[in-house]
Coordinates of C-alpha atoms and ligand atoms in Angstrom, one line a residue:
Chain T
X242 CA 33.6 -155.2 -122.5
X243 CA 33.4 -155.6 -118.8
X244 CA 36.9 -157.0 -118.4
X245 CA 39.0 -155.9 -115.4
X246 CA 40.0 -152.4 -116.0
X247 CA 42.9 -151.5 -113.8
X248 CA 45.7 -153.9 -113.1
X249 CA 45.2 -154.7 -109.4
X250 CA 48.0 -153.3 -107.2
X251 CA 50.3 -155.8 -105.5
X252 CA 49.3 -157.2 -102.2
X253 CA 46.0 -158.5 -100.9
X254 CA 43.0 -156.5 -101.5
X255 CA 41.4 -155.2 -98.3
X256 CA 37.9 -156.3 -97.6
X257 CA 35.3 -153.7 -97.3
X258 CA 34.5 -154.9 -93.7
X259 CA 38.1 -154.5 -92.5
X260 CA 39.5 -151.5 -94.2
X261 CA 43.0 -150.4 -93.3
X262 CA 42.8 -147.5 -90.8
X263 CA 43.8 -144.9 -93.3
X264 CA 40.8 -145.6 -95.4
X265 CA 38.5 -143.8 -93.0
X266 CA 40.8 -140.9 -92.4
X267 CA 39.2 -137.8 -94.0
X268 CA 40.5 -136.8 -97.4
X269 CA 38.1 -134.0 -98.0
X270 CA 36.4 -132.1 -95.3
X271 CA 33.6 -129.7 -96.2
X272 CA 32.1 -127.6 -93.5
X273 CA 29.5 -124.9 -93.6
X274 CA 29.9 -124.4 -97.3
X275 CA 27.7 -121.6 -98.7
X276 CA 27.4 -120.7 -102.4
X277 CA 25.1 -118.0 -103.8
X278 CA 24.3 -117.2 -107.4
X279 CA 23.2 -113.5 -107.0
X280 CA 20.2 -113.6 -104.7
X281 CA 19.7 -117.4 -104.7
X282 CA 21.3 -119.2 -101.9
X283 CA 22.1 -122.5 -103.6
X284 CA 24.4 -124.2 -101.1
X285 CA 23.4 -123.6 -97.5
X286 CA 26.0 -124.8 -95.1
X287 CA 27.0 -128.1 -96.6
X288 CA 28.9 -130.5 -94.2
X289 CA 30.4 -133.6 -95.7
X290 CA 33.5 -135.7 -95.2
X291 CA 35.0 -137.9 -98.0
X292 CA 37.4 -140.6 -97.0
X293 CA 39.1 -143.2 -99.1
X294 CA 35.9 -145.3 -99.3
X295 CA 33.8 -144.1 -102.1
X296 CA 30.9 -141.8 -101.3
X297 CA 27.9 -141.2 -103.5
X298 CA 25.9 -138.0 -103.4
X299 CA 22.4 -138.2 -104.7
X300 CA 19.5 -135.9 -104.9
X301 CA 16.9 -134.6 -107.3
X302 CA 17.5 -132.1 -110.1
X303 CA 18.5 -128.6 -109.1
X304 CA 19.3 -129.5 -105.5
X305 CA 22.9 -128.1 -105.8
X306 CA 25.0 -131.2 -106.5
X307 CA 26.9 -129.8 -109.4
X308 CA 27.2 -126.5 -107.6
X309 CA 28.9 -128.4 -104.8
X310 CA 31.4 -130.0 -107.2
X311 CA 32.1 -126.7 -108.8
X312 CA 32.6 -125.0 -105.4
X313 CA 35.1 -127.7 -104.3
X314 CA 37.0 -127.4 -107.6
X315 CA 37.0 -123.6 -107.3
X316 CA 34.9 -123.0 -110.5
X317 CA 32.3 -121.1 -108.5
X318 CA 33.3 -119.0 -105.6
X319 CA 32.4 -120.1 -102.0
X320 CA 30.4 -117.4 -100.1
X321 CA 31.4 -118.9 -96.8
X322 CA 32.6 -122.1 -95.2
X323 CA 35.6 -124.3 -95.6
X324 CA 36.8 -127.1 -97.9
X325 CA 40.0 -128.9 -96.8
X326 CA 41.9 -131.5 -98.7
X327 CA 44.1 -133.5 -96.3
X328 CA 43.8 -130.5 -93.9
X329 CA 44.7 -128.0 -96.5
X330 CA 42.2 -125.1 -97.1
X331 CA 41.0 -124.9 -100.7
X332 CA 38.5 -122.1 -100.4
X333 CA 40.0 -119.0 -102.0
X334 CA 42.5 -121.0 -104.2
X335 CA 42.2 -120.8 -108.0
X336 CA 40.8 -123.8 -109.9
X337 CA 44.3 -124.7 -111.3
X338 CA 45.8 -124.6 -107.8
X339 CA 43.0 -126.9 -106.4
X340 CA 43.5 -129.3 -109.3
X341 CA 47.3 -129.4 -108.7
X342 CA 46.7 -130.1 -105.0
X343 CA 45.2 -133.4 -106.0
X344 CA 41.6 -133.2 -107.2
X345 CA 40.6 -134.7 -110.5
X346 CA 37.2 -133.5 -111.8
X347 CA 35.0 -135.3 -114.2
X348 CA 32.2 -132.8 -114.7
X349 CA 28.6 -133.2 -115.7
X350 CA 28.3 -133.5 -119.4
X351 CA 32.0 -134.6 -119.8
X352 CA 33.1 -131.3 -121.3
X353 CA 35.8 -132.8 -123.5
X354 CA 37.6 -130.3 -125.7
X355 CA 36.0 -130.1 -129.2
X356 CA 39.2 -129.0 -131.0
X357 CA 41.6 -131.5 -129.4
X358 CA 42.0 -135.1 -130.5
X359 CA 42.0 -137.9 -127.9
X360 CA 45.8 -138.1 -128.0
X361 CA 46.2 -134.4 -127.6
X362 CA 43.9 -134.4 -124.6
X363 CA 46.0 -137.0 -122.9
X364 CA 49.4 -135.6 -123.9
X365 CA 48.3 -132.2 -122.7
X366 CA 47.6 -133.4 -119.2
X367 CA 50.2 -136.1 -118.8
X368 CA 53.3 -135.1 -116.9
X369 CA 56.7 -136.3 -117.9
X370 CA 58.5 -138.6 -115.5
X371 CA 57.2 -139.6 -112.1
X372 CA 55.1 -142.6 -111.3
X373 CA 51.4 -143.0 -111.5
X374 CA 49.2 -142.8 -114.5
X375 CA 50.7 -142.7 -117.9
X376 CA 49.1 -142.6 -121.4
X377 CA 50.1 -146.2 -121.9
X378 CA 48.2 -147.2 -118.8
X379 CA 45.3 -145.2 -119.8
X380 CA 45.2 -147.0 -123.2
X381 CA 45.3 -150.3 -121.3
X382 CA 42.4 -149.2 -119.2
X383 CA 40.4 -147.9 -122.1
X384 CA 41.5 -149.6 -125.3
X385 CA 38.7 -147.9 -127.3
X386 CA 40.4 -144.6 -126.7
X387 CA 43.6 -145.9 -128.2
X388 CA 41.6 -147.0 -131.3
X389 CA 40.1 -143.5 -131.6
X390 CA 43.2 -141.5 -130.6
X391 CA 43.2 -139.4 -133.7
X392 CA 39.5 -138.5 -133.4
X393 CA 38.4 -135.1 -132.1
X394 CA 36.8 -134.9 -128.6
X395 CA 33.3 -134.4 -130.0
X396 CA 33.6 -137.1 -132.6
X397 CA 33.4 -139.7 -129.8
X398 CA 30.4 -141.6 -128.5
X399 CA 29.0 -140.7 -125.1
X400 CA 30.8 -143.6 -123.5
X401 CA 34.1 -142.8 -125.1
X402 CA 33.7 -139.1 -124.1
X403 CA 33.2 -140.3 -120.6
X404 CA 36.3 -142.5 -120.7
X405 CA 38.3 -139.5 -122.0
X406 CA 37.0 -137.3 -119.3
X407 CA 37.9 -139.9 -116.7
X408 CA 41.3 -140.5 -118.4
X409 CA 42.3 -136.9 -118.4
X410 CA 41.4 -136.6 -114.7
X411 CA 43.4 -139.7 -113.8
X412 CA 46.5 -138.4 -115.6
X413 CA 46.6 -135.7 -112.9
X414 CA 47.2 -138.6 -110.4
X415 CA 44.5 -137.2 -108.1
X416 CA 44.1 -138.1 -104.5
X417 CA 40.4 -137.4 -104.9
X418 CA 38.3 -137.9 -107.9
X419 CA 35.0 -136.0 -108.2
X420 CA 32.6 -137.3 -110.8
X421 CA 29.3 -135.6 -111.6
X422 CA 26.7 -137.9 -113.1
X423 CA 29.1 -140.0 -115.1
X424 CA 26.4 -142.5 -116.0
X425 CA 24.1 -139.9 -117.6
X426 CA 23.2 -140.9 -121.1
X427 CA 25.2 -144.1 -121.2
X428 CA 24.0 -147.6 -122.2
X429 CA 23.8 -150.0 -119.3
X430 CA 26.7 -152.1 -120.4
X431 CA 28.9 -149.0 -120.6
X432 CA 27.7 -148.0 -117.1
X433 CA 28.6 -151.4 -115.8
X434 CA 32.1 -151.1 -117.3
X435 CA 32.5 -147.7 -115.7
X436 CA 31.4 -149.1 -112.3
X437 CA 34.1 -151.7 -112.6
X438 CA 36.6 -149.0 -113.3
X439 CA 35.5 -147.1 -110.2
X440 CA 35.8 -150.1 -108.0
X441 CA 39.4 -150.6 -109.2
X442 CA 40.3 -147.0 -108.7
X443 CA 38.9 -147.2 -105.1
X444 CA 41.0 -150.2 -104.5
X445 CA 44.1 -148.3 -105.7
X446 CA 43.4 -145.8 -103.0
X447 CA 41.8 -143.0 -104.9
X448 CA 39.1 -141.3 -102.9
X449 CA 35.9 -140.9 -104.8
X450 CA 33.0 -138.5 -104.6
X451 CA 30.4 -139.7 -107.0
X452 CA 27.3 -137.6 -107.8
X453 CA 24.6 -139.7 -109.2
X454 CA 20.9 -139.5 -110.1
X455 CA 20.9 -143.2 -110.8
X456 CA 20.4 -144.8 -107.4
X457 CA 21.4 -148.2 -108.8
X458 CA 24.8 -146.9 -109.8
X459 CA 25.3 -145.0 -106.6
X460 CA 24.6 -148.1 -104.4
X461 CA 26.8 -150.4 -106.5
X462 CA 29.8 -148.1 -106.3
X463 CA 29.7 -147.0 -102.7
X464 CA 28.6 -148.2 -99.3
X465 CA 28.1 -144.6 -98.1
X466 CA 25.4 -142.4 -99.5
X467 CA 24.7 -138.8 -98.9
X468 CA 21.5 -137.2 -100.0
X469 CA 21.3 -133.5 -100.9
X470 CA 18.1 -131.5 -100.6
X471 CA 18.0 -127.8 -101.5
X472 CA 21.6 -127.1 -100.8
X473 CA 22.2 -129.1 -97.7
X474 CA 23.0 -132.7 -96.9
X475 CA 19.7 -134.0 -95.6
X476 CA 20.7 -137.5 -94.8
X477 CA 23.7 -139.8 -94.7
X478 CA 23.0 -143.4 -94.9
X479 CA 24.3 -146.7 -96.4
X480 CA 23.5 -148.4 -99.7
X481 CA 21.9 -151.3 -98.0
X482 CA 19.6 -149.2 -95.9
X483 CA 18.6 -147.0 -98.7
X484 CA 18.0 -149.8 -101.1
X485 CA 15.5 -151.4 -98.7
X486 CA 13.9 -148.2 -97.6
X487 CA 11.4 -147.2 -100.2
X488 CA 9.9 -144.5 -98.0
X489 CA 13.2 -142.6 -97.8
X490 CA 13.7 -143.0 -101.5
X491 CA 10.3 -141.6 -102.2
X492 CA 10.8 -138.8 -99.8
X493 CA 14.2 -137.6 -101.0
X494 CA 14.4 -138.8 -104.5
X495 CA 10.9 -138.9 -105.7
X496 CA 11.3 -142.5 -106.9
X497 CA 8.8 -145.1 -106.0
X498 CA 9.7 -147.8 -108.4
X499 CA 11.9 -150.8 -107.5
X500 CA 15.6 -150.0 -107.8
X501 CA 17.8 -152.7 -109.1
X502 CA 21.4 -152.9 -108.0
X503 CA 23.7 -153.0 -111.0
X504 CA 26.2 -155.4 -109.7
X505 CA 25.4 -158.5 -111.7
X506 CA 26.2 -158.8 -115.4
X507 CA 23.4 -157.1 -117.2
X508 CA 21.7 -158.6 -120.2
X509 CA 23.4 -157.7 -123.5
X510 CA 22.5 -154.1 -124.3
X511 CA 23.5 -151.9 -127.3
X512 CA 26.7 -150.2 -126.5
X513 CA 26.9 -146.5 -127.3
Chain V
X168 CA 56.1 -114.0 -174.0
X169 CA 53.1 -111.7 -174.8
X170 CA 53.1 -108.5 -172.8
X171 CA 49.6 -109.1 -171.5
X172 CA 50.8 -112.4 -169.9
X173 CA 53.9 -110.8 -168.5
X174 CA 51.8 -108.1 -167.0
X175 CA 49.4 -110.6 -165.5
X176 CA 52.2 -112.7 -164.0
X177 CA 53.8 -109.5 -162.5
X178 CA 50.5 -108.5 -161.0
X179 CA 50.0 -111.9 -159.5
X180 CA 53.4 -111.9 -158.0
X181 CA 52.8 -108.5 -156.6
X182 CA 49.5 -109.8 -155.2
X183 CA 51.1 -112.8 -153.6
X184 CA 53.9 -110.8 -152.0
X185 CA 51.4 -108.3 -150.7
X186 CA 49.3 -111.2 -149.4
X187 CA 52.5 -112.4 -147.6
X188 CA 52.7 -109.1 -145.8
X189 CA 48.9 -109.1 -145.0
X190 CA 49.2 -112.6 -143.7
X191 CA 52.1 -111.7 -141.4
X192 CA 50.2 -108.7 -140.1
X193 CA 47.0 -110.7 -139.7
X194 CA 48.7 -113.7 -138.0
X195 CA 48.8 -112.0 -134.6
X196 CA 45.2 -110.8 -135.1
X197 CA 44.2 -114.4 -135.9
X198 CA 45.5 -115.4 -132.5
X199 CA 44.0 -112.5 -130.5
X200 CA 40.8 -111.9 -132.3
X201 CA 40.2 -115.1 -134.3
X202 CA 41.1 -117.6 -131.6
X203 CA 40.9 -115.8 -128.3
X204 CA 38.0 -113.6 -129.4
X205 CA 39.5 -110.5 -127.8
X206 CA 38.3 -107.5 -129.7
X207 CA 41.5 -105.7 -130.3
X208 CA 40.9 -102.7 -132.4
X209 CA 44.4 -101.5 -131.7
X210 CA 46.0 -104.2 -133.8
X211 CA 46.9 -101.7 -136.6
X212 CA 48.4 -99.4 -134.0
X213 CA 50.5 -102.3 -132.7
X214 CA 51.7 -102.8 -136.2
X215 CA 52.5 -99.1 -136.5
X216 CA 54.3 -99.0 -133.2
X217 CA 56.3 -102.0 -134.2
X218 CA 57.3 -100.3 -137.4
X219 CA 58.5 -97.2 -135.6
X220 CA 60.3 -99.2 -133.0
X221 CA 62.0 -101.0 -135.9
X222 CA 63.0 -97.6 -137.4
X223 CA 64.6 -96.5 -134.2
X224 CA 66.2 -99.9 -133.6
X225 CA 67.6 -99.9 -137.1
X226 CA 69.0 -96.4 -136.6
X227 CA 70.6 -97.5 -133.4
X228 CA 72.0 -100.9 -134.5
X229 CA 72.2 -100.7 -138.3
X230 CA 71.2 -104.3 -138.3
X231 CA 67.9 -105.3 -139.9
X232 CA 67.5 -108.6 -138.0
X233 CA 68.2 -106.9 -134.7
X234 CA 65.4 -104.4 -135.6
X235 CA 63.1 -107.3 -136.4
X236 CA 63.8 -109.0 -133.1
X237 CA 63.5 -105.8 -131.1
X238 CA 60.2 -104.9 -132.8
X239 CA 58.8 -108.3 -131.9
X240 CA 60.1 -108.3 -128.3
X241 CA 59.0 -104.7 -127.6
X242 CA 55.5 -105.3 -128.8
X243 CA 55.2 -108.6 -127.0
X244 CA 55.9 -106.7 -123.8
X245 CA 53.5 -103.9 -124.7
X246 CA 50.8 -106.4 -125.7
X247 CA 51.4 -108.3 -122.4
X248 CA 50.9 -105.1 -120.5
X249 CA 47.7 -104.2 -122.4
X250 CA 46.3 -107.6 -121.7
X251 CA 47.2 -107.6 -118.0
X252 CA 46.3 -104.0 -117.3
X253 CA 43.2 -103.7 -119.5
X254 CA 41.7 -106.4 -121.6
X255 CA 41.9 -109.4 -119.2
X256 CA 39.7 -107.4 -116.9
X257 CA 36.9 -107.3 -119.5
X258 CA 37.0 -110.8 -120.8
X259 CA 34.0 -111.6 -122.9
X260 CA 32.8 -108.0 -123.0
X261 CA 33.3 -107.2 -126.7
X262 CA 31.9 -103.6 -126.6
X263 CA 34.1 -102.5 -123.8
X264 CA 37.2 -104.1 -125.4
X265 CA 36.4 -102.4 -128.6
X266 CA 36.1 -99.0 -127.0
X267 CA 39.2 -99.3 -124.8
X268 CA 41.3 -100.5 -127.7
X269 CA 40.0 -97.8 -130.0
X270 CA 41.0 -95.3 -127.3
X271 CA 44.4 -97.0 -127.0
X272 CA 45.0 -96.7 -130.8
X273 CA 44.3 -93.0 -130.6
X274 CA 46.8 -92.6 -127.8
X275 CA 49.4 -94.7 -129.6
X276 CA 48.8 -92.8 -132.8
X277 CA 49.2 -89.4 -131.1
X278 CA 52.3 -90.4 -129.2
X279 CA 54.0 -91.6 -132.4
X280 CA 53.0 -88.5 -134.2
X281 CA 54.5 -86.4 -131.3
X282 CA 57.8 -88.4 -131.4
X283 CA 58.3 -89.1 -135.1
X284 CA 56.3 -86.3 -136.8
X285 CA 54.4 -86.7 -140.0
X286 CA 57.4 -87.9 -142.0
X287 CA 57.6 -91.1 -143.9
X288 CA 60.2 -93.6 -142.8
X289 CA 61.5 -96.7 -144.5
X290 CA 63.9 -99.3 -143.2
X291 CA 66.6 -100.6 -145.5
X292 CA 66.3 -104.2 -146.4
X293 CA 68.9 -106.7 -145.0
X294 CA 71.9 -107.5 -147.2
X295 CA 70.6 -111.0 -147.9
X296 CA 67.4 -109.6 -149.4
X297 CA 68.6 -106.4 -151.0
X298 CA 68.5 -105.5 -154.7
X299 CA 66.6 -107.5 -157.2
X300 CA 66.5 -111.1 -158.5
X301 CA 66.3 -112.1 -162.2
X302 CA 62.9 -113.6 -163.0
X303 CA 62.3 -114.2 -166.7
X304 CA 58.5 -113.9 -166.8
X305 CA 58.0 -110.5 -165.0
X306 CA 58.1 -106.9 -166.3
X307 CA 61.8 -105.9 -166.9
X308 CA 62.9 -109.5 -166.0
X309 CA 63.8 -108.6 -162.4
X310 CA 61.9 -108.5 -159.2
X311 CA 62.6 -107.1 -155.7
X312 CA 64.5 -109.7 -153.6
X313 CA 62.9 -108.3 -150.5
X314 CA 59.4 -108.8 -151.7
X315 CA 60.2 -112.4 -152.5
X316 CA 61.8 -112.7 -149.0
X317 CA 58.5 -111.7 -147.6
X318 CA 56.9 -114.8 -149.0
X319 CA 59.5 -116.8 -147.1
X320 CA 58.8 -114.8 -144.0
X321 CA 55.1 -115.5 -144.3
X322 CA 55.7 -119.2 -144.7
X323 CA 58.0 -119.2 -141.7
X324 CA 55.4 -117.4 -139.5
X325 CA 52.7 -119.8 -140.7
X326 CA 54.9 -122.9 -140.1
X327 CA 55.9 -121.7 -136.6
X328 CA 52.4 -120.9 -135.6
X329 CA 51.1 -124.2 -136.9
X330 CA 53.8 -126.1 -135.0
X331 CA 53.1 -124.2 -131.8
X332 CA 49.3 -124.7 -132.0
X333 CA 49.4 -128.4 -133.1
X334 CA 52.5 -129.9 -131.7
X335 CA 53.3 -128.2 -128.4
X336 CA 51.7 -128.4 -124.9
X337 CA 51.1 -124.6 -124.9
X338 CA 49.3 -124.9 -128.3
X339 CA 47.0 -127.6 -126.8
X340 CA 46.4 -125.3 -123.8
X341 CA 45.5 -122.5 -126.1
X342 CA 43.0 -124.6 -128.1
X343 CA 41.5 -126.2 -125.1
X344 CA 41.3 -122.9 -123.2
X345 CA 39.4 -121.4 -126.0
X346 CA 37.0 -124.4 -126.1
X347 CA 36.3 -124.5 -122.3
X348 CA 38.4 -122.2 -120.2
X349 CA 37.0 -123.4 -116.8
X350 CA 37.4 -127.1 -117.7
X351 CA 41.1 -126.5 -118.6
X352 CA 41.7 -124.7 -115.3
X353 CA 40.2 -127.7 -113.5
X354 CA 42.9 -129.8 -115.1
X355 CA 45.5 -127.7 -113.3
X356 CA 46.3 -125.2 -116.0
X357 CA 46.8 -121.5 -115.2
X358 CA 44.6 -120.3 -118.1
X359 CA 45.2 -116.6 -117.4
X360 CA 48.9 -117.2 -118.1
X361 CA 48.2 -119.1 -121.3
X362 CA 46.0 -116.2 -122.5
X363 CA 48.6 -113.7 -121.5
X364 CA 51.1 -115.6 -123.6
X365 CA 48.8 -115.7 -126.6
X366 CA 48.2 -111.9 -126.4
X367 CA 51.9 -111.2 -126.1
X368 CA 52.7 -113.5 -129.0
X369 CA 50.0 -111.9 -131.1
X370 CA 51.1 -108.3 -130.3
X371 CA 54.7 -109.4 -130.9
X372 CA 53.8 -110.7 -134.3
X373 CA 52.1 -107.3 -135.0
X374 CA 55.4 -105.6 -134.1
X375 CA 57.4 -108.0 -136.3
X376 CA 55.1 -107.4 -139.2
X377 CA 55.5 -103.7 -138.7
X378 CA 59.2 -104.0 -139.2
X379 CA 58.7 -106.2 -142.2
X380 CA 56.1 -103.8 -143.7
X381 CA 58.2 -100.7 -143.0
X382 CA 60.9 -102.3 -145.0
X383 CA 58.7 -103.3 -147.9
X384 CA 56.7 -100.2 -148.2
X385 CA 57.2 -97.4 -145.7
X386 CA 55.6 -96.2 -142.5
X387 CA 53.9 -92.9 -141.8
X388 CA 51.2 -91.8 -139.4
X389 CA 47.7 -93.1 -139.9
X390 CA 48.7 -96.4 -141.5
X391 CA 47.2 -98.1 -138.5
X392 CA 43.7 -98.0 -140.0
X393 CA 44.7 -99.7 -143.2
X394 CA 46.4 -102.6 -141.5
X395 CA 43.6 -103.1 -138.9
X396 CA 41.2 -103.2 -141.8
X397 CA 43.2 -105.7 -143.8
X398 CA 43.6 -107.9 -140.8
X399 CA 39.9 -107.8 -140.0
X400 CA 39.0 -108.7 -143.6
X401 CA 41.7 -111.5 -143.7
X402 CA 40.5 -113.1 -140.5
X403 CA 36.8 -112.7 -141.2
X404 CA 37.0 -113.9 -144.8
X405 CA 39.3 -116.8 -143.9
X406 CA 37.3 -117.9 -140.9
X407 CA 37.9 -116.8 -137.3
X408 CA 40.8 -118.6 -135.7
X409 CA 41.8 -120.7 -138.7
X410 CA 45.4 -120.3 -139.7
X411 CA 44.8 -121.8 -143.1
X412 CA 41.8 -119.5 -143.5
X413 CA 44.1 -116.5 -142.8
X414 CA 46.4 -117.7 -145.6
X415 CA 43.5 -117.9 -148.0
X416 CA 42.0 -114.7 -146.8
X417 CA 45.3 -112.9 -147.2
X418 CA 45.8 -114.3 -150.7
X419 CA 42.3 -113.2 -151.8
X420 CA 42.8 -109.7 -150.5
X421 CA 46.4 -109.3 -151.7
X422 CA 45.5 -110.6 -155.2
X423 CA 42.2 -108.7 -155.6
X424 CA 43.9 -105.5 -154.5
X425 CA 46.7 -105.8 -157.0
X426 CA 44.6 -107.1 -159.8
X427 CA 42.1 -104.3 -159.2
X428 CA 44.8 -101.7 -159.0
X429 CA 46.1 -102.8 -162.4
X430 CA 43.0 -103.5 -164.4
X431 CA 40.4 -101.3 -162.7
X432 CA 42.1 -98.8 -160.4
X433 CA 39.0 -96.9 -159.6
X434 CA 37.3 -100.0 -158.2
X435 CA 40.2 -101.6 -156.4
X436 CA 38.9 -101.2 -152.8
X437 CA 35.4 -101.8 -154.0
X438 CA 36.4 -105.2 -155.4
X439 CA 38.0 -106.3 -152.1
X440 CA 34.8 -105.6 -150.2
X441 CA 32.5 -107.1 -152.8
X442 CA 34.6 -110.3 -152.3
X443 CA 34.2 -110.1 -148.6
X444 CA 30.5 -109.5 -148.8
X445 CA 30.1 -112.4 -151.2
X446 CA 32.1 -114.8 -149.0
X447 CA 30.1 -113.8 -146.0
X448 CA 26.8 -114.1 -147.8
X449 CA 27.6 -117.7 -148.7
X450 CA 29.6 -118.7 -145.7
X451 CA 28.9 -116.4 -142.7
X452 CA 31.6 -118.2 -140.7
X453 CA 34.2 -117.4 -143.3
X454 CA 35.8 -119.8 -145.7
X455 CA 37.4 -122.2 -143.2
X456 CA 35.7 -121.1 -140.1
X457 CA 33.7 -123.5 -137.9
X458 CA 30.1 -122.6 -137.7
X459 CA 29.5 -120.8 -134.4
Ligands
ATP652 N1 25.4 -120.3 -113.0 C1 24.2 -120.2 -112.3 N2 23.6 -119.1 -112.1 C2 22.4 -119.1 -111.4 N3 21.8 -120.1 -110.9 C3 22.4 -121.3 -111.1 C4 23.6 -121.5 -111.8 N4 24.0 -122.8 -111.9 C5 23.0 -123.4 -111.2 N5 22.1 -122.6 -110.7 C6 20.9 -123.0 -109.9 O1 21.4 -123.5 -108.8 C7 20.6 -124.6 -108.4 C8 21.4 -125.9 -108.2 O2 21.9 -126.2 -109.5 P1 22.9 -127.5 -109.7 O3 23.3 -127.5 -111.1 O4 23.9 -127.5 -108.7 O5 21.9 -128.7 -109.4 P2 22.1 -130.3 -109.6 O6 21.8 -130.8 -108.3 O7 23.5 -130.5 -110.1 O8 21.0 -130.6 -110.6 P3 21.1 -131.8 -111.8 O9 20.8 -133.1 -111.1 O10 19.9 -131.4 -112.7 O11 22.4 -131.7 -112.4 C9 19.5 -124.8 -109.5 O12 18.3 -124.2 -109.0 C10 20.0 -124.0 -110.6 O13 19.0 -123.4 -111.3
MG653 MG1 24.1 -131.4 -111.8

């Protein structure tokens, strides 16, 4: 199940310690982003930069993580501030324009389409011609989707729905992938598989903003970690620091138990 | 063949051809109301407008197919304008949509009355479906070729819509957009444009059905209510948004109306609504509808 997921691109893989210069150039620059739902001021001046090295955003329930994702993708209107993709202002654009400018979104709860089969999902998004992701490559990445290609979106297991949500975002050939709690409700072995996929995507040069509640997943996917508290970025740190700093964990995440990094093969677990 | 059987077969054939008309009329309503959940109480008026456009187009061209195409195209444009100008601004607000479209149907009805008066018009059937066809088991041994042609038209409309919805990218957009509009837009699809297309297509089908109906029966003012009602019943009995459901719904209504008219004329309308009430009592989502 945890086989390599994406054919590695040609050429030597860069080491995390010596990234090529472009890896740290900003892909997404969020500054002073404000979002309100009526009277409640849910995002209060969010500043965050995403480059080509994966970034995890963590924080407790209701802190505004999903709202940030929805504001970036244009699904909720920004009240103020700026979001730039490769220097291009996104605030004020329609969601479909933002998606076309290179952002793939894997939302919380997957949101696969109930009345479309797996194959219809993929063919709907796949563009003819051009390079990049094709349905064939998607099926190589997620063989179980191919096996269930005639099944409806909601007839899939949680893990398969997650694969489908990732697959349809990838078919847009995004420059930035935003994933909101992809590990939610998945069995450990499926999560491990997904982490492998994310590593490979990052290696292919796709920038990744990962929202997680599961600190173990966040620290195994990314070196950089941002913590959100009531609508602002309270702290930016590294996986290593956060993993060893229980006081910070307790303070911002309300966790006091030992957090295990999920980077070694887990014990066999029931797959979803 | 015994007369009673010949009568029955004739009534059934009448019911099926009427069902064909009801299906074609309701097909646009299935898209707009059943699938897109836009409360369009002006559907009967769009039918009527299409019929009168067909009458004028037939007068001008003398060509039935041209009248059909013009009826479709004109109503697609009208529908697109209604969607852009009014209904897309009140998405999800059923009550407002209902009020606005009822107002619209009054305006359309009065405008048509002003232009065409209270007369009854009928469009001559095309040459390929004129006259009658010999059918041994019906009364008199012949049957209207045009009414048989309507069955073919209904099959063609059903087949085309099925293909669009299931085999084309725009059809996937439509179904996905109805499931989760925001998610579809986050995949780079301009959902407003997709819904505009659906509304224009649905209104165009209403116009097309007006031309077909004005040829089969006739058109006169205040027929809008009848076709709105039949479309509502077809879509609700069949199940919101189900094309197959609309076929079954149309067959039930067409057959019950004709059978009632022949065997119990006093109760004909009553029977239709008893069937509708019975279906909804057992399956509130309609025969082939998905539970909400
Ligand atoms: N559509 C909405 N209308 C009003 N308030 C909302 C809406 N969506 C979210 N909120 C509120 O905004 C705040 C932030 O919600 P958000 O979903 O962004 O949190 P989150 O960090 O993603 O939480 P979780 O980890 O539980 O997913 C919450 O207090 C929530 O109640
Ligand atoms: Mg959330």
